[in-house]
Each structure stands twice: as structure tokens, then as C-alpha cells.
PDB file of C-alpha atoms and ligand atoms in Angstrom:
ATOM      1  CA  MET A   1       0.000   0.000   0.000  1.00 79.00           C
ATOM      2  CA  SER A   2       1.659   3.254  -1.150  1.00 89.00           C
ATOM      3  CA  ARG A   3       2.082   5.989   1.397  1.00 94.00           C
ATOM      4  CA  ILE A   4       0.714   8.934  -0.546  1.00 97.00           C
ATOM      5  CA  VAL A   5       0.664  12.444   0.940  1.00 98.00           C
ATOM      6  CA  HIS A   6      -1.313  15.009  -1.007  1.00 98.00           C
ATOM      7  CA  VAL A   7       0.702  18.213  -0.765  1.00 98.00           C
ATOM      8  CA  ALA A   8      -0.485  21.684  -1.778  1.00 99.00           C
ATOM      9  CA  ALA A   9       2.052  24.416  -2.443  1.00 99.00           C
ATOM     10  CA  ALA A  10       0.249  27.693  -1.749  1.00 99.00           C
ATOM     11  CA  GLN A  11       2.183  30.377  -3.594  1.00 99.00           C
ATOM     12  CA  VAL A  12       1.463  33.865  -2.282  1.00 98.00           C
ATOM     13  CA  GLY A  13       1.650  37.016  -4.388  1.00 98.00           C
ATOM     14  CA  PRO A  14       2.951  40.322  -3.039  1.00 98.00           C
ATOM     15  CA  VAL A  15       2.166  41.292   0.564  1.00 98.00           C
ATOM     16  CA  GLU A  16       2.573  45.050   0.794  1.00 96.00           C
ATOM     17  CA  ARG A  17       3.767  47.127   3.769  1.00 94.00           C
ATOM     18  CA  GLU A  18       0.293  48.521   4.226  1.00 92.00           C
ATOM     19  CA  SER A  19      -1.529  45.198   3.729  1.00 93.00           C
ATOM     20  CA  PRO A  20      -3.779  44.736   6.804  1.00 94.00           C
ATOM     21  CA  ARG A  21      -3.120  41.414   8.572  1.00 93.00           C
ATOM     22  CA  ALA A  22      -6.791  40.440   8.245  1.00 95.00           C
ATOM     23  CA  GLU A  23      -6.538  40.837   4.455  1.00 97.00           C
ATOM     24  CA  VAL A  24      -3.418  38.663   4.325  1.00 98.00           C
ATOM     25  CA  LEU A  25      -5.084  35.994   6.454  1.00 98.00           C
ATOM     26  CA  ASP A  26      -8.134  36.040   4.162  1.00 98.00           C
ATOM     27  CA  ARG A  27      -5.843  35.361   1.200  1.00 98.00           C
ATOM     28  CA  LEU A  28      -4.047  32.538   3.021  1.00 98.00           C
ATOM     29  CA  ILE A  29      -7.389  31.018   4.082  1.00 98.00           C
ATOM     30  CA  ALA A  30      -8.611  31.142   0.480  1.00 98.00           C
ATOM     31  CA  LEU A  31      -5.467  29.266  -0.618  1.00 98.00           C
ATOM     32  CA  LEU A  32      -5.878  26.800   2.273  1.00 98.00           C
ATOM     33  CA  THR A  33      -9.504  26.175   1.330  1.00 98.00           C
ATOM     34  CA  GLU A  34      -8.593  25.559  -2.308  1.00 98.00           C
ATOM     35  CA  GLY A  35      -5.835  23.158  -1.289  1.00 98.00           C
ATOM     36  CA  ALA A  36      -8.208  21.263   0.984  1.00 98.00           C
ATOM     37  CA  ALA A  37     -10.876  21.140  -1.733  1.00 98.00           C
ATOM     38  CA  ARG A  38      -8.293  19.608  -4.056  1.00 98.00           C
ATOM     39  CA  GLY A  39      -7.523  16.892  -1.540  1.00 98.00           C
ATOM     40  CA  ALA A  40      -4.450  18.238   0.209  1.00 98.00           C
ATOM     41  CA  ASP A  41      -3.319  16.645   3.468  1.00 98.00           C
ATOM     42  CA  VAL A  42      -0.981  19.582   4.092  1.00 98.00           C
ATOM     43  CA  VAL A  43      -0.785  23.110   2.656  1.00 99.00           C
ATOM     44  CA  VAL A  44       2.658  24.728   2.476  1.00 99.00           C
ATOM     45  CA  PHE A  45       2.994  28.519   2.548  1.00 99.00           C
ATOM     46  CA  PRO A  46       6.116  30.590   1.725  1.00 98.00           C
ATOM     47  CA  GLU A  47       8.799  32.105   3.924  1.00 98.00           C
ATOM     48  CA  LEU A  48       7.576  35.218   5.800  1.00 98.00           C
ATOM     49  CA  ALA A  49       4.082  34.640   4.406  1.00 98.00           C
ATOM     50  CA  LEU A  50       2.346  37.019   6.839  1.00 98.00           C
ATOM     51  CA  THR A  51       4.378  40.111   6.013  1.00 98.00           C
ATOM     52  CA  PRO A  52       6.290  41.769   3.222  1.00 98.00           C
ATOM     53  CA  PHE A  53       9.872  40.539   2.912  1.00 98.00           C
ATOM     54  CA  PHE A  54      10.919  43.351   5.265  1.00 98.00           C
ATOM     55  CA  PRO A  55      14.675  42.586   5.217  1.00 98.00           C
ATOM     56  CA  ARG A  56      14.617  44.505   1.916  1.00 98.00           C
ATOM     57  CA  TRP A  57      14.321  47.707   3.982  1.00 98.00           C
ATOM     58  CA  PHE A  58      16.614  49.242   6.623  1.00 98.00           C
ATOM     59  CA  LEU A  59      14.267  49.431   9.628  1.00 98.00           C
ATOM     60  CA  GLU A  60      14.689  50.046  13.324  1.00 97.00           C
ATOM     61  CA  GLY A  61      12.570  50.217  16.487  1.00 96.00           C
ATOM     62  CA  ASP A  62       8.801  49.739  16.514  1.00 97.00           C
ATOM     63  CA  GLU A  63       8.292  49.331  12.782  1.00 95.00           C
ATOM     64  CA  LEU A  64      10.850  46.536  12.630  1.00 98.00           C
ATOM     65  CA  GLU A  65       9.407  44.853  15.724  1.00 97.00           C
ATOM     66  CA  SER A  66       5.906  45.114  14.228  1.00 96.00           C
ATOM     67  CA  PHE A  67       6.753  42.417  11.664  1.00 97.00           C
ATOM     68  CA  TYR A  68       7.492  39.692  14.234  1.00 98.00           C
ATOM     69  CA  GLU A  69       5.055  37.221  15.807  1.00 98.00           C
ATOM     70  CA  ASP A  70       5.346  36.128  19.451  1.00 98.00           C
ATOM     71  CA  GLU A  71       3.270  32.975  19.006  1.00 97.00           C
ATOM     72  CA  VAL A  72       2.269  30.940  15.933  1.00 97.00           C
ATOM     73  CA  PRO A  73      -0.252  29.415  15.975  1.00 96.00           C
ATOM     74  CA  GLY A  74      -1.527  32.210  18.201  1.00 95.00           C
ATOM     75  CA  PRO A  75      -3.998  35.093  18.387  1.00 94.00           C
ATOM     76  CA  SER A  76      -2.712  36.865  15.254  1.00 94.00           C
ATOM     77  CA  THR A  77      -3.063  33.752  13.069  1.00 97.00           C
ATOM     78  CA  LYS A  78      -6.034  32.115  14.816  1.00 97.00           C
ATOM     79  CA  PRO A  79      -8.453  32.311  11.839  1.00 97.00           C
ATOM     80  CA  LEU A  80      -6.009  30.453   9.593  1.00 98.00           C
ATOM     81  CA  PHE A  81      -5.241  27.608  11.973  1.00 98.00           C
ATOM     82  CA  GLU A  82      -8.862  27.280  13.129  1.00 98.00           C
ATOM     83  CA  GLU A  83      -9.966  26.867   9.503  1.00 98.00           C
ATOM     84  CA  ALA A  84      -7.183  24.365   8.864  1.00 98.00           C
ATOM     85  CA  ARG A  85      -8.281  22.285  11.836  1.00 98.00           C
ATOM     86  CA  ARG A  86     -11.923  22.508  10.723  1.00 98.00           C
ATOM     87  CA  LEU A  87     -10.915  21.287   7.271  1.00 98.00           C
ATOM     88  CA  GLY A  88      -8.636  18.612   8.737  1.00 98.00           C
ATOM     89  CA  VAL A  89      -5.580  19.888   6.851  1.00 98.00           C
ATOM     90  CA  GLY A  90      -2.008  20.360   8.047  1.00 98.00           C
ATOM     91  CA  VAL A  91      -0.165  23.645   7.509  1.00 98.00           C
ATOM     92  CA  SER A  92       3.441  24.726   7.071  1.00 98.00           C
ATOM     93  CA  LEU A  93       3.793  28.502   7.456  1.00 98.00           C
ATOM     94  CA  GLY A  94       6.786  30.824   7.283  1.00 98.00           C
ATOM     95  CA  TYR A  95       6.860  33.837   9.598  1.00 98.00           C
ATOM     96  CA  ALA A  96       9.177  36.177  11.515  1.00 98.00           C
ATOM     97  CA  GLU A  97       9.463  34.814  15.067  1.00 98.00           C
ATOM     98  CA  ARG A  98      10.210  36.812  18.232  1.00 98.00           C
ATOM     99  CA  ASP A  99      11.234  34.666  21.173  1.00 98.00           C
ATOM    100  CA  GLY A 100      11.879  37.150  23.985  1.00 97.00           C
ATOM    101  CA  ALA A 101      14.936  39.115  22.919  1.00 97.00           C
ATOM    102  CA  HIS A 102      15.665  36.695  20.066  1.00 98.00           C
ATOM    103  CA  HIS A 103      14.421  36.893  16.472  1.00 98.00           C
ATOM    104  CA  TYR A 104      14.302  34.098  13.884  1.00 98.00           C
ATOM    105  CA  ASN A 105      13.162  33.434  10.318  1.00 98.00           C
ATOM    106  CA  THR A 106      10.890  30.508  11.119  1.00 98.00           C
ATOM    107  CA  GLN A 107       8.701  27.865   9.439  1.00 98.00           C
ATOM    108  CA  VAL A 108       6.181  26.017  11.598  1.00 98.00           C
ATOM    109  CA  LEU A 109       4.560  22.647  10.773  1.00 98.00           C
ATOM    110  CA  VAL A 110       1.087  22.034  12.242  1.00 98.00           C
ATOM    111  CA  GLY A 111      -0.714  18.669  11.949  1.00 98.00           C
ATOM    112  CA  LYS A 112      -4.286  17.992  10.882  1.00 98.00           C
ATOM    113  CA  ASP A 113      -5.256  18.030  14.560  1.00 98.00           C
ATOM    114  CA  GLY A 114      -4.007  21.603  14.940  1.00 97.00           C
ATOM    115  CA  GLN A 115      -1.037  20.579  17.092  1.00 98.00           C
ATOM    116  CA  VAL A 116       2.456  21.936  16.358  1.00 98.00           C
ATOM    117  CA  VAL A 117       4.600  19.115  14.918  1.00 98.00           C
ATOM    118  CA  ALA A 118       7.838  21.060  14.436  1.00 98.00           C
ATOM    119  CA  LYS A 119       9.350  24.528  14.256  1.00 98.00           C
ATOM    120  CA  TYR A 120      12.389  25.235  12.089  1.00 98.00           C
ATOM    121  CA  ARG A 121      14.550  28.358  12.348  1.00 98.00           C
ATOM    122  CA  LYS A 122      16.508  29.293   9.213  1.00 98.00           C
ATOM    123  CA  VAL A 123      20.189  28.338   9.288  1.00 98.00           C
ATOM    124  CA  HIS A 124      21.649  29.939   6.143  1.00 98.00           C
ATOM    125  CA  LEU A 125      21.057  33.698   6.500  1.00 98.00           C
ATOM    126  CA  PRO A 126      22.082  35.475   3.273  1.00 98.00           C
ATOM    127  CA  GLY A 127      22.700  39.141   2.631  1.00 97.00           C
ATOM    128  CA  HIS A 128      24.450  41.625   4.907  1.00 98.00           C
ATOM    129  CA  GLU A 129      24.418  43.067   8.445  1.00 98.00           C
ATOM    130  CA  GLU A 130      24.649  46.835   7.926  1.00 98.00           C
ATOM    131  CA  HIS A 131      22.699  49.285   5.790  1.00 98.00           C
ATOM    132  CA  GLU A 132      24.270  49.337   2.314  1.00 97.00           C
ATOM    133  CA  PRO A 133      22.804  52.323   0.475  1.00 97.00           C
ATOM    134  CA  TRP A 134      24.504  51.333  -2.803  1.00 95.00           C
ATOM    135  CA  ARG A 135      21.999  48.548  -3.205  1.00 96.00           C
ATOM    136  CA  PRO A 136      18.662  49.167  -4.999  1.00 96.00           C
ATOM    137  CA  PHE A 137      17.142  47.295  -2.038  1.00 97.00           C
ATOM    138  CA  GLN A 138      18.579  45.790   1.141  1.00 98.00           C
ATOM    139  CA  HIS A 139      18.857  42.147   2.193  1.00 98.00           C
ATOM    140  CA  LEU A 140      19.246  42.509   5.972  1.00 98.00           C
ATOM    141  CA  GLU A 141      18.347  38.999   7.174  1.00 98.00           C
ATOM    142  CA  ARG A 142      21.720  38.812   8.977  1.00 98.00           C
ATOM    143  CA  ARG A 143      20.745  41.927  10.936  1.00 98.00           C
ATOM    144  CA  TYR A 144      17.132  41.004  11.663  1.00 98.00           C
ATOM    145  CA  PHE A 145      17.431  37.266  12.456  1.00 98.00           C
ATOM    146  CA  GLU A 146      19.620  34.913  14.451  1.00 98.00           C
ATOM    147  CA  ARG A 147      20.556  31.549  12.974  1.00 98.00           C
ATOM    148  CA  GLY A 148      18.592  28.459  13.927  1.00 97.00           C
ATOM    149  CA  ASP A 149      20.177  25.413  15.596  1.00 96.00           C
ATOM    150  CA  GLY A 150      20.092  23.009  12.638  1.00 96.00           C
ATOM    151  CA  PHE A 151      17.910  20.769  10.506  1.00 97.00           C
ATOM    152  CA  HIS A 152      15.528  18.258  12.048  1.00 96.00           C
ATOM    153  CA  VAL A 153      12.857  15.816  10.841  1.00 97.00           C
ATOM    154  CA  SER A 154       9.511  14.781  12.309  1.00 96.00           C
ATOM    155  CA  ARG A 155       7.063  11.972  11.691  1.00 96.00           C
ATOM    156  CA  ALA A 156       4.009  13.554  10.079  1.00 97.00           C
ATOM    157  CA  PHE A 157       1.361  12.777   7.436  1.00 97.00           C
ATOM    158  CA  GLY A 158       2.451   9.142   7.316  1.00 95.00           C
ATOM    159  CA  GLY A 159       6.066   9.916   6.539  1.00 96.00           C
ATOM    160  CA  VAL A 160       9.208  11.703   7.692  1.00 97.00           C
ATOM    161  CA  VAL A 161       9.109  15.452   7.052  1.00 97.00           C
ATOM    162  CA  GLY A 162      11.809  18.126   7.200  1.00 98.00           C
ATOM    163  CA  MET A 163      11.785  21.860   6.604  1.00 98.00           C
ATOM    164  CA  ALA A 164      14.200  24.422   5.210  1.00 98.00           C
ATOM    165  CA  ILE A 165      13.857  28.087   4.270  1.00 99.00           C
ATOM    166  CA  CYS A 166      14.866  29.899   1.107  1.00 98.00           C
ATOM    167  CA  ASN A 167      18.670  30.278   1.005  1.00 98.00           C
ATOM    168  CA  ASP A 168      18.960  26.917   2.796  1.00 98.00           C
ATOM    169  CA  ARG A 169      17.822  25.302  -0.489  1.00 98.00           C
ATOM    170  CA  ARG A 170      20.967  26.494  -2.285  1.00 98.00           C
ATOM    171  CA  TRP A 171      23.286  24.480   0.000  1.00 98.00           C
ATOM    172  CA  PRO A 172      23.606  20.723  -0.662  1.00 98.00           C
ATOM    173  CA  GLU A 173      24.234  20.073   3.031  1.00 96.00           C
ATOM    174  CA  THR A 174      20.619  21.062   3.768  1.00 98.00           C
ATOM    175  CA  TYR A 175      19.159  18.097   1.881  1.00 98.00           C
ATOM    176  CA  ARG A 176      21.872  15.658   2.948  1.00 97.00           C
ATOM    177  CA  VAL A 177      21.577  16.447   6.659  1.00 96.00           C
ATOM    178  CA  LEU A 178      17.797  16.010   6.429  1.00 97.00           C
ATOM    179  CA  SER A 179      17.962  12.832   4.328  1.00 96.00           C
ATOM    180  CA  LEU A 180      20.553  11.296   6.660  1.00 96.00           C
ATOM    181  CA  GLN A 181      17.833  11.699   9.302  1.00 96.00           C
ATOM    182  CA  GLY A 182      15.343   9.947   7.021  1.00 96.00           C
ATOM    183  CA  ALA A 183      13.496  12.892   5.476  1.00 97.00           C
ATOM    184  CA  GLU A 184      11.157  11.758   2.687  1.00 97.00           C
ATOM    185  CA  LEU A 185       9.484  15.157   2.163  1.00 98.00           C
ATOM    186  CA  ILE A 186      11.267  18.518   2.508  1.00 98.00           C
ATOM    187  CA  LEU A 187       9.130  21.669   2.673  1.00 98.00           C
ATOM    188  CA  ILE A 188      10.819  24.934   1.632  1.00 99.00           C
ATOM    189  CA  GLY A 189       9.307  28.419   1.541  1.00 98.00           C
ATOM    190  CA  TYR A 190      11.207  31.203  -0.262  1.00 98.00           C
ATOM    191  CA  ASN A 191      11.293  34.923  -1.052  1.00 98.00           C
ATOM    192  CA  THR A 192      13.790  35.292  -3.891  1.00 98.00           C
ATOM    193  CA  PRO A 193      14.396  38.660  -5.529  1.00 98.00           C
ATOM    194  CA  ILE A 194      15.157  38.231  -9.223  1.00 98.00           C
ATOM    195  CA  HIS A 195      17.916  40.831  -8.924  1.00 97.00           C
ATOM    196  CA  TYR A 196      21.100  39.781  -7.078  1.00 97.00           C
ATOM    197  CA  ALA A 197      23.013  43.000  -6.401  1.00 95.00           C
ATOM    198  CA  PRO A 198      26.461  41.435  -5.732  1.00 95.00           C
ATOM    199  CA  ASP A 199      26.389  39.818  -9.206  1.00 97.00           C
ATOM    200  CA  PRO A 200      23.555  41.019 -11.500  1.00 97.00           C
ATOM    201  CA  GLY A 201      24.743  38.536 -14.124  1.00 98.00           C
ATOM    202  CA  GLN A 202      22.931  35.884 -12.108  1.00 98.00           C
ATOM    203  CA  ASP A 203      19.538  37.603 -12.484  1.00 98.00           C
ATOM    204  CA  ARG A 204      18.718  35.861 -15.789  1.00 98.00           C
ATOM    205  CA  LEU A 205      19.367  32.501 -14.080  1.00 98.00           C
ATOM    206  CA  ALA A 206      17.068  32.995 -11.070  1.00 98.00           C
ATOM    207  CA  GLY A 207      14.513  30.446 -12.238  1.00 98.00           C
ATOM    208  CA  PHE A 208      17.133  28.012 -13.506  1.00 98.00           C
ATOM    209  CA  HIS A 209      19.053  28.083 -10.204  1.00 98.00           C
ATOM    210  CA  ASN A 210      15.835  27.726  -8.216  1.00 98.00           C
ATOM    211  CA  ASN A 211      14.963  24.459  -9.985  1.00 98.00           C
ATOM    212  CA  LEU A 212      18.575  23.299 -10.201  1.00 99.00           C
ATOM    213  CA  VAL A 213      19.185  23.248  -6.458  1.00 99.00           C
ATOM    214  CA  MET A 214      15.844  21.740  -5.466  1.00 99.00           C
ATOM    215  CA  ALA A 215      15.808  19.090  -8.192  1.00 99.00           C
ATOM    216  CA  ALA A 216      19.391  18.111  -7.378  1.00 99.00           C
ATOM    217  CA  GLY A 217      18.567  18.001  -3.673  1.00 98.00           C
ATOM    218  CA  ALA A 218      15.569  15.777  -4.330  1.00 99.00           C
ATOM    219  CA  TYR A 219      17.361  13.380  -6.682  1.00 98.00           C
ATOM    220  CA  GLN A 220      20.670  13.081  -4.801  1.00 98.00           C
ATOM    221  CA  ASN A 221      18.833  12.347  -1.552  1.00 98.00           C
ATOM    222  CA  GLY A 222      15.862  10.384  -2.859  1.00 98.00           C
ATOM    223  CA  CYS A 223      13.226  12.662  -1.390  1.00 98.00           C
ATOM    224  CA  TRP A 224      10.316  14.886  -2.373  1.00 98.00           C
ATOM    225  CA  VAL A 225      11.028  18.630  -2.337  1.00 99.00           C
ATOM    226  CA  VAL A 226       8.322  21.302  -2.235  1.00 99.00           C
ATOM    227  CA  GLY A 227       9.404  24.889  -3.006  1.00 99.00           C
ATOM    228  CA  VAL A 228       6.820  27.630  -2.366  1.00 99.00           C
ATOM    229  CA  ALA A 229       7.316  31.271  -3.359  1.00 99.00           C
ATOM    230  CA  LYS A 230       6.192  34.608  -2.127  1.00 98.00           C
ATOM    231  CA  ALA A 231       6.050  35.918  -5.703  1.00 98.00           C
ATOM    232  CA  GLY A 232       5.531  38.966  -7.850  1.00 98.00           C
ATOM    233  CA  ILE A 233       6.511  42.606  -7.470  1.00 98.00           C
ATOM    234  CA  GLU A 234       6.426  43.311  -3.712  1.00 98.00           C
ATOM    235  CA  GLY A 235       7.643  46.646  -2.361  1.00 97.00           C
ATOM    236  CA  GLY A 236       8.725  47.444  -5.901  1.00 97.00           C
ATOM    237  CA  VAL A 237      11.036  44.406  -6.053  1.00 98.00           C
ATOM    238  CA  PRO A 238      10.287  41.575  -8.524  1.00 98.00           C
ATOM    239  CA  GLY A 239      10.289  38.212  -6.722  1.00 98.00           C
ATOM    240  CA  LEU A 240      10.693  34.825  -8.378  1.00 98.00           C
ATOM    241  CA  ALA A 241       7.563  32.661  -8.556  1.00 98.00           C
ATOM    242  CA  GLU A 242       7.965  29.164 -10.060  1.00 98.00           C
ATOM    243  CA  SER A 243       6.772  27.283  -6.963  1.00 99.00           C
ATOM    244  CA  GLN A 244       7.160  23.596  -7.653  1.00 99.00           C
ATOM    245  CA  ILE A 245       6.771  20.074  -6.306  1.00 99.00           C
ATOM    246  CA  ILE A 246       9.659  17.776  -7.202  1.00 99.00           C
ATOM    247  CA  ALA A 247       9.768  13.964  -7.041  1.00 98.00           C
ATOM    248  CA  PRO A 248      12.740  11.879  -5.811  1.00 98.00           C
ATOM    249  CA  SER A 249      13.602  11.399  -9.509  1.00 98.00           C
ATOM    250  CA  GLY A 250      14.267  15.138  -9.732  1.00 98.00           C
ATOM    251  CA  GLU A 251      11.241  15.601 -12.008  1.00 99.00           C
ATOM    252  CA  VAL A 252       8.935  18.561 -11.501  1.00 99.00           C
ATOM    253  CA  VAL A 253       5.430  17.107 -11.022  1.00 98.00           C
ATOM    254  CA  ALA A 254       3.663  20.460 -10.479  1.00 98.00           C
ATOM    255  CA  LYS A 255       4.658  24.092 -11.049  1.00 98.00           C
ATOM    256  CA  THR A 256       2.857  27.421 -10.756  1.00 98.00           C
ATOM    257  CA  VAL A 257       2.255  29.468 -13.891  1.00 98.00           C
ATOM    258  CA  THR A 258       1.414  32.865 -12.352  1.00 98.00           C
ATOM    259  CA  GLU A 259       3.198  35.360 -10.106  1.00 98.00           C
ATOM    260  CA  GLY A 260       0.290  35.660  -7.691  1.00 98.00           C
ATOM    261  CA  ASP A 261      -1.737  33.605  -5.227  1.00 98.00           C
ATOM    262  CA  GLU A 262      -1.840  30.134  -6.753  1.00 98.00           C
ATOM    263  CA  VAL A 263      -2.236  26.576  -5.486  1.00 99.00           C
ATOM    264  CA  ILE A 264      -0.582  23.532  -7.014  1.00 99.00           C
ATOM    265  CA  VAL A 265      -1.212  20.033  -5.643  1.00 98.00           C
ATOM    266  CA  ALA A 266       0.586  16.722  -6.095  1.00 98.00           C
ATOM    267  CA  ALA A 267       0.085  13.184  -4.807  1.00 98.00           C
ATOM    268  CA  CYS A 268       3.508  12.512  -3.298  1.00 98.00           C
ATOM    269  CA  ASP A 269       4.110   8.759  -3.073  1.00 98.00           C
ATOM    270  CA  LEU A 270       6.667   8.543  -0.274  1.00 97.00           C
ATOM    271  CA  ASP A 271       7.506   4.962  -1.242  1.00 97.00           C
ATOM    272  CA  LEU A 272       9.141   6.323  -4.422  1.00 98.00           C
ATOM    273  CA  CYS A 273      11.996   7.516  -2.192  1.00 97.00           C
ATOM    274  CA  ASP A 274      13.225   3.941  -1.867  1.00 97.00           C
ATOM    275  CA  ASN A 275      13.549   3.671  -5.671  1.00 98.00           C
ATOM    276  CA  TYR A 276      16.651   5.830  -5.129  1.00 98.00           C
ATOM    277  CA  ARG A 277      17.489   5.257  -1.472  1.00 97.00           C
ATOM    278  CA  LYS A 278      17.633   1.485  -1.829  1.00 97.00           C
ATOM    279  CA  THR A 279      19.505   1.547  -5.151  1.00 98.00           C
ATOM    280  CA  LEU A 280      21.662   4.294  -6.644  1.00 98.00           C
ATOM    281  CA  PHE A 281      21.841   6.353  -3.426  1.00 98.00           C
ATOM    282  CA  ASP A 282      22.003   3.564  -0.879  1.00 97.00           C
ATOM    283  CA  PHE A 283      23.984   5.594   1.663  1.00 96.00           C
ATOM    284  CA  ASP A 284      24.960   2.591   3.798  1.00 95.00           C
ATOM    285  CA  ARG A 285      26.324   0.658   0.820  1.00 97.00           C
ATOM    286  CA  TYR A 286      27.843   3.303  -1.437  1.00 97.00           C
ATOM    287  CA  ARG A 287      28.445   6.461   0.599  1.00 95.00           C
ATOM    288  CA  LEU A 288      31.928   6.699   2.178  1.00 93.00           C
ATOM    289  CA  PRO A 289      32.158   9.603   4.654  1.00 90.00           C
ATOM    290  CA  GLU A 290      35.592   8.391   5.729  1.00 88.00           C
ATOM    291  CA  HIS A 291      36.865   9.299   2.256  1.00 88.00           C
ATOM    292  CA  TYR A 292      35.343  12.762   2.285  1.00 87.00           C
ATOM    293  CA  GLY A 293      37.964  14.263   4.592  1.00 75.00           C
ATOM    294  CA  LEU A 294      37.163  17.839   3.671  1.00 67.00           C
ATOM    295  CA  ILE A 295      33.554  17.451   4.714  1.00 61.00           C
ATOM    296  CA  THR A 296      34.549  18.740   8.165  1.00 57.00           C
ATOM    297  CA  SER A 297      35.205  22.404   8.924  1.00 58.00           C
ATOM    298  CA  GLN A 298      38.690  22.269   7.422  1.00 59.00           C
ATOM    299  CA  ARG A 299      39.042  24.255   4.233  1.00 60.00           C
ATOM    300  CA  GLY A 300      41.920  22.584   2.415  1.00 61.00           C
ATOM    301  CA  VAL A 301      41.542  25.129  -0.324  1.00 64.00           C
ATOM    302  CA  VAL A 302      44.223  24.980  -3.003  1.00 63.00           C
ATOM    303  CA  PRO A 303      44.436  28.481  -4.563  1.00 66.00           C
ATOM    304  CA  PRO A 304      44.536  28.623  -8.378  1.00 65.00           C
ATOM    305  CA  PRO A 305      47.991  29.074  -9.906  1.00 76.00           C
ATOM    306  CA  GLU A 306      49.125  32.699 -10.040  1.00 80.00           C
ATOM    307  CA  ALA A 307      47.990  34.261 -13.295  1.00 65.00           C
ATOM    308  CA  SER A 308      51.081  34.013 -15.457  1.00 60.00           C
TER     309      SER A 308
HETATM  310  N1  ING B   1      16.499  34.932  -0.477  1.00 85.53           N
HETATM  311  C1  ING B   1      17.384  34.643  -1.512  1.00 85.53           C
HETATM  312  C2  ING B   1      17.567  33.159  -1.801  1.00 85.53           C
HETATM  313  O1  ING B   1      18.509  32.515  -1.387  1.00 85.53           O
HETATM  314  C3  ING B   1      19.181  35.398  -2.816  1.00 85.53           C
HETATM  315  C4  ING B   1      18.707  35.332  -1.407  1.00 85.53           C
HETATM  316  C5  ING B   1      18.559  36.251  -3.711  1.00 85.53           C
HETATM  317  C6  ING B   1      20.180  34.541  -3.254  1.00 85.53           C
HETATM  318  C7  ING B   1      18.980  36.294  -5.049  1.00 85.53           C
HETATM  319  C8  ING B   1      20.601  34.564  -4.589  1.00 85.53           C
HETATM  320  C9  ING B   1      20.005  35.436  -5.479  1.00 85.53           C
HETATM  321  O2  ING B   1      16.717  32.673  -2.551  1.00 85.53           O
HETATM  322  C10 ING B   1      16.399  34.458   0.790  1.00 85.53           C
HETATM  323  N2  ING B   1      15.395  34.966   1.522  1.00 85.53           N
HETATM  324  O3  ING B   1      17.184  33.644   1.249  1.00 85.53           O
END
């Protein structure tokens, strides 16, 4: 009997600075309802789904603090999680977390019963720490968030589920660390500006790189990968859409075709993971950590020969 999890990726279009929270929740509930109507067991929302991607601005004091949530699920997101429980659907939601004096870029996983299954705090924080006026927009995640404590998996929806957030998906270690723990389904929300100020030459490759890293991660670790965008022009900054659900083969089984609020759904057969995990990528049989010396923190970098 196949272990099939019906997963909905709920892509969210722009959330503006002045978007009232109630309006955002109404949009998320509409996406949740559509996912449930299309048979989803779990609906996955993007990174920082409740707010604009505020690290694009240099903010301080009350306005910065206004973007964080002290408790999710909690009073500010009650309508969303109450509806999810009523519909009997799980939810993965990205939001800015305040934990006392600490701040994290967080994704929470809530089961069909409304109980929190797991909370993941983003590990790979891209961008910069100080205001850099030369940039057309900022990327101040390293100023606004602390790093999380690592990647973990949980039993949920009949399988083993892990989470990652945005820049995490670009690092192969993310998928490997999760798959070494048995992850069969990895849920990833993202906010990805098309323009990359440190090297604008990469802009034209934003969509290619997005698929490249997630498809490779799925295939090389024999797991399902779900990437969900906050998309469209938000705060004047074009954000990559192209949310997609990727099988352990690396094939895209569902992909959004708009840059707004859009739901895609796939029947993820978790037993397909073994087609790769018990053959080509049988870690116990073929993977040789003892021969990967440099996998530790050493950086045995050999510089290129001096230009002659
Ligand atoms: N965003 C981006 C990401 O890794 C980025 C940062 C933008 C990297 C453009 C490369 C190019 O998708 C977040 N939030 O990590």
C-alpha cells in the first residue's frame, strides 16, 4: 500500500507594507480552502508569508518589531489555523518569530489536529548586516534574524518530514543532513528577488538556479522537495515565482504558472523515495564519509595558480 501524501504548495503574491493582517489571512485562508478542496493533506505557505519581505528595507525600532510574531499558531493567526483544523488539513507557514529578545526566520509545521509538529529556524542567513545604500534594495536577514540550531525531521502525514527556508535550499548540506535523518518530504518556503546586487549577471538565471538546487537536492537524496514562493513585485522588487513540487527522480510534477496567489497540488508517493534510497543512493552501501575528509570544517583550499 503506497504511502501517498497530497501536498499543496500555496504560492502567495505580493504582501505590501500597508496590507492589513486580516486581508493577508483572508488570502491565506482562500489558498488553504482551495488546497483542501483539491484533496491536500498539508498546505505549504512561503517564507515570511504574513508580512512583506521586510529585510529589503533598513528598519529600526517599533516598525521593525511590528513584523514579528510572538506565538504561531496564536492570536494573530487564529483564523487560519482554526480553519485548517476545521478542514482537517495540516499547515506549514513561514513567519518572523520573536522569542523574547531573540528573532528568527521561522517555518512552523502544524498537523491535521491543529497541534504543532515542528518549528524550524533558518540556518543559512544570506545578505548583509549593515545598511548598504549602494543597493537598490537591502537584504538585511543577517541583521534582523539569528541563525537556527540546525535541521531536524519529524514523523508527520504518514512519513518523515523536514523543513528548510529559502537560502537553505541552495546548500547541498541542507538536503543531505535532512535525508541522513530519514526525510522523505522537505518543505521549503522562499522569497527570492530576481535581482542579485552582488552579481547582476545571475539575475537571468534565477529560475534556472531555483529548480537546479531543489531538483538536485531531491534526486541526490531520494526525497520529495516542495518549493513555495512569495512571488511577484512586492515593495517594488520583482520576486521569483515558479513554486514547484519535485519527485525523488528530480522531475517537476507540479509548477505554478502565475506570479500571484496560486495553489498547485501533487500526490507525493513517499515509497518512491526507496527507488533511489535502496539503489543508486544507498547511503549505507555506497556512501563513504571516511573518504570525504574535507567534509569537516577544514578548508583545504588549493588556490589557483598565479595568473602568469
Ligand atoms: N532569499 C534569496 C535566496 O537565497 C538570494 C537570497 C537572492 C540569493 C537572489 C541569490 C540570489 O533565494 C532568501 N530569503 O534567502
